[in-house]
Tab-separated table of C-alpha atoms in Angstrom:
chain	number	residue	atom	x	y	z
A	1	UNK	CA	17.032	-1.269	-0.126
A	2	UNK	CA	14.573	1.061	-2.047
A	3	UNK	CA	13.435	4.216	-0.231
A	4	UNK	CA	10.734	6.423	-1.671
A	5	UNK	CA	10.229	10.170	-0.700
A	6	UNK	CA	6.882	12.167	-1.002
A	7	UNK	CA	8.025	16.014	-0.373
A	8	UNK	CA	4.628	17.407	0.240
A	9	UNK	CA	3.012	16.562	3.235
A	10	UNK	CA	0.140	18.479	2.502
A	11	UNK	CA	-1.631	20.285	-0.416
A	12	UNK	CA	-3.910	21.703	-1.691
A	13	UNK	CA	-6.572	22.956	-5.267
A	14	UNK	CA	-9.441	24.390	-6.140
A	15	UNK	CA	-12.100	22.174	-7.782
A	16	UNK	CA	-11.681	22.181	-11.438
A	17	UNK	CA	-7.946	22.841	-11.190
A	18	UNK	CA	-4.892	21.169	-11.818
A	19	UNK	CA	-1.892	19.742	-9.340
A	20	UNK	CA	1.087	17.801	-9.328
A	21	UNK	CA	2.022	15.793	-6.346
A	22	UNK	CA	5.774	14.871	-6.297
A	23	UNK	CA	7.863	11.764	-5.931
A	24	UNK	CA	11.159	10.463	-5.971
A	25	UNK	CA	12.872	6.946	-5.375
A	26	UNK	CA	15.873	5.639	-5.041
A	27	UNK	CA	16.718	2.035	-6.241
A	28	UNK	CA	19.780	0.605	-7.910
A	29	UNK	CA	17.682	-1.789	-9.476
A	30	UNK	CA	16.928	-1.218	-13.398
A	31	UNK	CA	13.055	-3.308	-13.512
A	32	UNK	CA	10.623	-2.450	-11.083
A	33	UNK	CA	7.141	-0.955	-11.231
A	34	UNK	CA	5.503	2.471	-10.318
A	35	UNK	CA	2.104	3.033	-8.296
A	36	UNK	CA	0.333	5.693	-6.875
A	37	UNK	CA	-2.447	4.704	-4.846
A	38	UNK	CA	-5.176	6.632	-3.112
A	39	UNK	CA	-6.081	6.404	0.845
A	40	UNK	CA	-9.787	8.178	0.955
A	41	UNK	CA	-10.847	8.659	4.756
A	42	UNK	CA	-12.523	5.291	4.689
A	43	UNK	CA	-8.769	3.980	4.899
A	44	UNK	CA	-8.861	1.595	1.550
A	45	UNK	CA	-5.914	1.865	-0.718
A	46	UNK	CA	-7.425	2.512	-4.133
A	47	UNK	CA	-4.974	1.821	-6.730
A	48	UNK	CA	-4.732	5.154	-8.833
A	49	UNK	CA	-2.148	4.355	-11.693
A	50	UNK	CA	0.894	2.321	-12.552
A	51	UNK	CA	4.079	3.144	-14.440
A	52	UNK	CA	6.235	0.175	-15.581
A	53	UNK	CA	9.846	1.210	-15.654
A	54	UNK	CA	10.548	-0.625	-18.980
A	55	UNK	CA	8.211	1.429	-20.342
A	56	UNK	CA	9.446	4.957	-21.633
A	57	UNK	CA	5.838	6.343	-22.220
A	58	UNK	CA	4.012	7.904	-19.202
A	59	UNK	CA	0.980	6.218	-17.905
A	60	UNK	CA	-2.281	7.987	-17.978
A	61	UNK	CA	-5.766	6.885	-16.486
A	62	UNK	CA	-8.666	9.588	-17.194
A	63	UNK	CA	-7.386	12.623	-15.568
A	64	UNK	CA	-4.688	11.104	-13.801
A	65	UNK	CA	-1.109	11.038	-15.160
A	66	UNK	CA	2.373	10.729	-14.021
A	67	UNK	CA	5.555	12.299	-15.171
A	68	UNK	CA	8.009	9.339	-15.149
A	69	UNK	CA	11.907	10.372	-15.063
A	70	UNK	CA	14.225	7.339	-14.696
A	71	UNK	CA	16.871	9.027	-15.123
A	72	UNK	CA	16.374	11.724	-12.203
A	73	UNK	CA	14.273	8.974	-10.527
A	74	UNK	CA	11.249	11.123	-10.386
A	75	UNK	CA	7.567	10.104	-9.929
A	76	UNK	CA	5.358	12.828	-10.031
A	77	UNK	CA	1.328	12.457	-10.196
A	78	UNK	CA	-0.383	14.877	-12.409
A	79	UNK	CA	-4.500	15.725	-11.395
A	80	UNK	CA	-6.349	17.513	-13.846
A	81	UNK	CA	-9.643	19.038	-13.404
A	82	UNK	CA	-9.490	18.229	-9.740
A	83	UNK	CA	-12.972	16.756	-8.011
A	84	UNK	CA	-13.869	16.914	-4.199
A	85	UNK	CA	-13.740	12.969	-4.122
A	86	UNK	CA	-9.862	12.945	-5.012
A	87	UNK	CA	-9.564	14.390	-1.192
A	88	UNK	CA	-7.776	12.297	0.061
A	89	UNK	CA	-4.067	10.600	0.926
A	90	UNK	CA	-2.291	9.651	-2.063
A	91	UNK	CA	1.267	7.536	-1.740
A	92	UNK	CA	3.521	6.820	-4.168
A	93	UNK	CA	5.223	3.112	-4.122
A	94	UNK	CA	7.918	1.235	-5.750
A	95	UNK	CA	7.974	-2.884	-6.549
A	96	UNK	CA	10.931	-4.388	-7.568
A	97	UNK	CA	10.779	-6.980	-9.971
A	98	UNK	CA	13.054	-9.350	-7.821
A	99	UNK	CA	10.823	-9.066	-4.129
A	100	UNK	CA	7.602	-10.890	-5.311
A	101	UNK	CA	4.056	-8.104	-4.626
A	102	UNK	CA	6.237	-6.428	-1.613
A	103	UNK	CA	5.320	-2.007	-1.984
A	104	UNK	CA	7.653	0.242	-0.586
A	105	UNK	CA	5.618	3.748	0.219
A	106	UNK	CA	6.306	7.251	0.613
A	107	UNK	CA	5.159	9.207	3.631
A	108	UNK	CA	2.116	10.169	1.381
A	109	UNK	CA	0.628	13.663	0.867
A	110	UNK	CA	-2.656	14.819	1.979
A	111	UNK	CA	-4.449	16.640	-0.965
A	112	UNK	CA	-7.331	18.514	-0.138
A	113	UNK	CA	-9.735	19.901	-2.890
A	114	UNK	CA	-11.673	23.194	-2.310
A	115	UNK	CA	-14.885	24.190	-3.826
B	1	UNK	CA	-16.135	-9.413	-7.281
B	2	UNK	CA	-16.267	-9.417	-3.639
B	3	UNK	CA	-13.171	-6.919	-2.396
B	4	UNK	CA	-10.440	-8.668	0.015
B	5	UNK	CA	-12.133	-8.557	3.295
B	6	UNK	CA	-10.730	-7.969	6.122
B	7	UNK	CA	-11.754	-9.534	10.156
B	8	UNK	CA	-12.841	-7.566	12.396
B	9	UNK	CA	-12.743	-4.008	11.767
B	10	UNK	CA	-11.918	-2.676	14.549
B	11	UNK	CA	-10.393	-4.328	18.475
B	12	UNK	CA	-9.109	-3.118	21.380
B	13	UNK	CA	-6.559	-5.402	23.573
B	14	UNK	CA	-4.704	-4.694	26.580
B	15	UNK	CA	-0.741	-4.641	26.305
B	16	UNK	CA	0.717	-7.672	26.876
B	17	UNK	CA	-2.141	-10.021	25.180
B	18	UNK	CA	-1.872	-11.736	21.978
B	19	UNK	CA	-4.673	-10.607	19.110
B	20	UNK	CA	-4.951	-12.336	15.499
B	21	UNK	CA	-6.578	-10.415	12.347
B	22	UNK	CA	-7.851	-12.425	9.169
B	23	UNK	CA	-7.775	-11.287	5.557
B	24	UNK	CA	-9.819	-13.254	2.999
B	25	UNK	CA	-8.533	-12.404	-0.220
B	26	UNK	CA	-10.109	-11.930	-3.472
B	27	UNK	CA	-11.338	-15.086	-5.001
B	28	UNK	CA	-8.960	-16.517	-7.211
B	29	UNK	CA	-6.058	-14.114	-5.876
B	30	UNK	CA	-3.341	-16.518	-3.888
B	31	UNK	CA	-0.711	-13.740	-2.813
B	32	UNK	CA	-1.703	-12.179	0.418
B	33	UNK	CA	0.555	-9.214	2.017
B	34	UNK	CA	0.119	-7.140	5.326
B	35	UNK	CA	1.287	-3.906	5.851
B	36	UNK	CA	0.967	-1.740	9.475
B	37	UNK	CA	0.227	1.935	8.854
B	38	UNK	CA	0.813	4.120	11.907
B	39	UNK	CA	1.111	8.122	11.728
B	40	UNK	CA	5.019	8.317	12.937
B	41	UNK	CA	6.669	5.525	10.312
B	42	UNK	CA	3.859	5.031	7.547
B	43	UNK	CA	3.360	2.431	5.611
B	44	UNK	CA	5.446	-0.462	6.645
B	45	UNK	CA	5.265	-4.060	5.158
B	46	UNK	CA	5.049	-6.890	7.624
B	47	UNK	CA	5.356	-10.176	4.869
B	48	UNK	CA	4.290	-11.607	1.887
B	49	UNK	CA	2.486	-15.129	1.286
B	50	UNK	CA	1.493	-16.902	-1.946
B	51	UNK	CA	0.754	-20.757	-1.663
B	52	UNK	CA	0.777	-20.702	1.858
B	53	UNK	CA	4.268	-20.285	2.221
B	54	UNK	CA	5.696	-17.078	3.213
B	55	UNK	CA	7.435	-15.135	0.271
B	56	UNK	CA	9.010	-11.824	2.143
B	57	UNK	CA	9.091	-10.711	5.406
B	58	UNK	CA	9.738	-7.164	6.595
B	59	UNK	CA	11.694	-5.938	8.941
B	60	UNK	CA	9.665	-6.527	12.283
B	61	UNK	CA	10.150	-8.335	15.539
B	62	UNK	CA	9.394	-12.292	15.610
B	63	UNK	CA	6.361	-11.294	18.020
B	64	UNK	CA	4.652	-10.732	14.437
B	65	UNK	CA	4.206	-13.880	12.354
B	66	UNK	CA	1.412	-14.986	9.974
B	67	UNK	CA	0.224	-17.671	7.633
B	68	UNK	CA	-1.706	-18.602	4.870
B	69	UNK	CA	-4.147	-21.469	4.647
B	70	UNK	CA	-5.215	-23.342	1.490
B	71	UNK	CA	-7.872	-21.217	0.555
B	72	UNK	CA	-5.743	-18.561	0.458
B	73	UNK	CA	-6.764	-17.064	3.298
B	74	UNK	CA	-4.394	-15.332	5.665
B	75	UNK	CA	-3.937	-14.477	9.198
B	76	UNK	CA	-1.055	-12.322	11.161
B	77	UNK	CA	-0.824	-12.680	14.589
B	78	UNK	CA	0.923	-10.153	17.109
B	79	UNK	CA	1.803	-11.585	20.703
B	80	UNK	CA	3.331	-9.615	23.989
B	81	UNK	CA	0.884	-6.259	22.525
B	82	UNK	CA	3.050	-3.339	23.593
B	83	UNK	CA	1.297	0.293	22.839
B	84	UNK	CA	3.269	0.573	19.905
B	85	UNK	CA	2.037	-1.578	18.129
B	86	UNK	CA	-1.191	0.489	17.873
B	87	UNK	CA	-1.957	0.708	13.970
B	88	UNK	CA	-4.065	0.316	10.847
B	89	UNK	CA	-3.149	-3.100	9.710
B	90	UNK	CA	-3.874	-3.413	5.641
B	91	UNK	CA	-4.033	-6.623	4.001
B	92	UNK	CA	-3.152	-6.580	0.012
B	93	UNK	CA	-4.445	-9.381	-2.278
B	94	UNK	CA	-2.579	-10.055	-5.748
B	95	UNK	CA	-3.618	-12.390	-8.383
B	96	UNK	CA	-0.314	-13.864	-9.082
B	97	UNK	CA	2.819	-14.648	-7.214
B	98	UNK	CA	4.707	-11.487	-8.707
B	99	UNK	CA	4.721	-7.983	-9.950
B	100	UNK	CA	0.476	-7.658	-9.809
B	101	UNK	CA	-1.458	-4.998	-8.714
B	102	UNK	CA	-1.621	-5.259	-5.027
B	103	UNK	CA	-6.103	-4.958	-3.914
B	104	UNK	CA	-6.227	-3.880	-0.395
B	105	UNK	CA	-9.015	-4.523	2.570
B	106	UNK	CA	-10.141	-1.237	4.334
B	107	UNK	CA	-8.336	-2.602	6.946
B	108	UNK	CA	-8.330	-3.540	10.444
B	109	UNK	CA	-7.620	-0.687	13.073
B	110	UNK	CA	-5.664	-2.030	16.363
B	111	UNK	CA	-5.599	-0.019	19.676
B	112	UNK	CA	-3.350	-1.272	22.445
B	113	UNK	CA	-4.415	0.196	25.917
């Protein structure tokens, strides 16, 4: 069974700033897939970015990146020039390849961005 | 696009009834998953459908079961409430049976009493 562990309950960054939320998984499985999604107070998981583990380069979507380590198992979600609307809960989530669409999540962190 | 849409929003039951909660996926998507969100044990997943037959199933009591119609649509269906079982109940919809990005409803929010 796959267990994924969010360290940081809570954080937090000043508009315009940069932070890294952390992640780390544990599988013995060598093909799965990455996400970090995004639960804004209106509840709806917004899918944030997506790191296949095949893949050695680290996925990037505007300002959001990730730090991918397969080796250390290590999922870390890079912010840059952080915005008031990426308040919010953010939860990182394996796939295997071999359980069909089934996420296992973190225990999510709860970023909060200052003006 | 409409979004995956989830029935109704919000519902209060008294322990011991049954309740049901629909997802309509997006068009075109035929894998359906739940997931109950509650603040002590997070994000759980309940099971998995694609072509109306159930794919996965997680690790919860046989007083939750669901199914999938031809449309795709999907229900889940909790009987014998108990106050734990109190939650945010997410439906995912994926366009194909594996290893998609998972779209999820804003969910429906249960309250036993």
């Amino acid at each position: 069974a796959q267990t994924v562990t969010q360290s940081q309950p809570e954080m937090s960054v000043q508009e315009a700033e940069t932070v890294t939320l952390s992640c780390t998984y544990d599988t013995s499985e060598s093909n799965y897939y990455l996400f970090w999604y995004k639960q804004p107070p209106s509840r709806q998981m917004i899918l944030v970015i997506r790191q296949e583990a095949y893949k050695q380069q680290n996925a990037t979507e505007n300002r959001f990146s990730v730090n991918f380590q397969k080796a250390a198992k290590s999922f870390s979600l890079k912010i840059s020039d952080s915005q008031l609307g990426d308040t919010a809960m953010y939860f990182c989530a394996f796939m295997s390849f071999n359980a069909g669409n089934m996420l296992t999540f973190g225990g999510g962190t709860r970023l909060m961005v200052k003006p | 696009k409409a979004g995956v849409t989830q029935t109704p929003r919000y519902l209060i039951k008294t322990r011991g009834q049954q309740v049901t909660l629909s997802c309509s996926p997006i068009s075109g998507h035929r894998s359906v998953s739940w997931y109950q969100q509650t603040p002590g044990q997070g994000l759980q997943f309940l099971f998995e459908y694609f072509s109306e037959t159930q794919r996965n199933k997680g690790n919860f009591p046989g007083r939750f079961s669901g199914r999938q119609f031809s449309n795709s649509r999907s229900e889940m269906n909790v009987s014998t409430l108990e106050l734990g079982d109190s939650a945010l109940y997410l439906c995912a919809s994926s366009l194909a049976p594996e290893r998609t990005e998972a779209f999820f409803g804003q969910g429906t929010r249960l309250t036993v009493v």
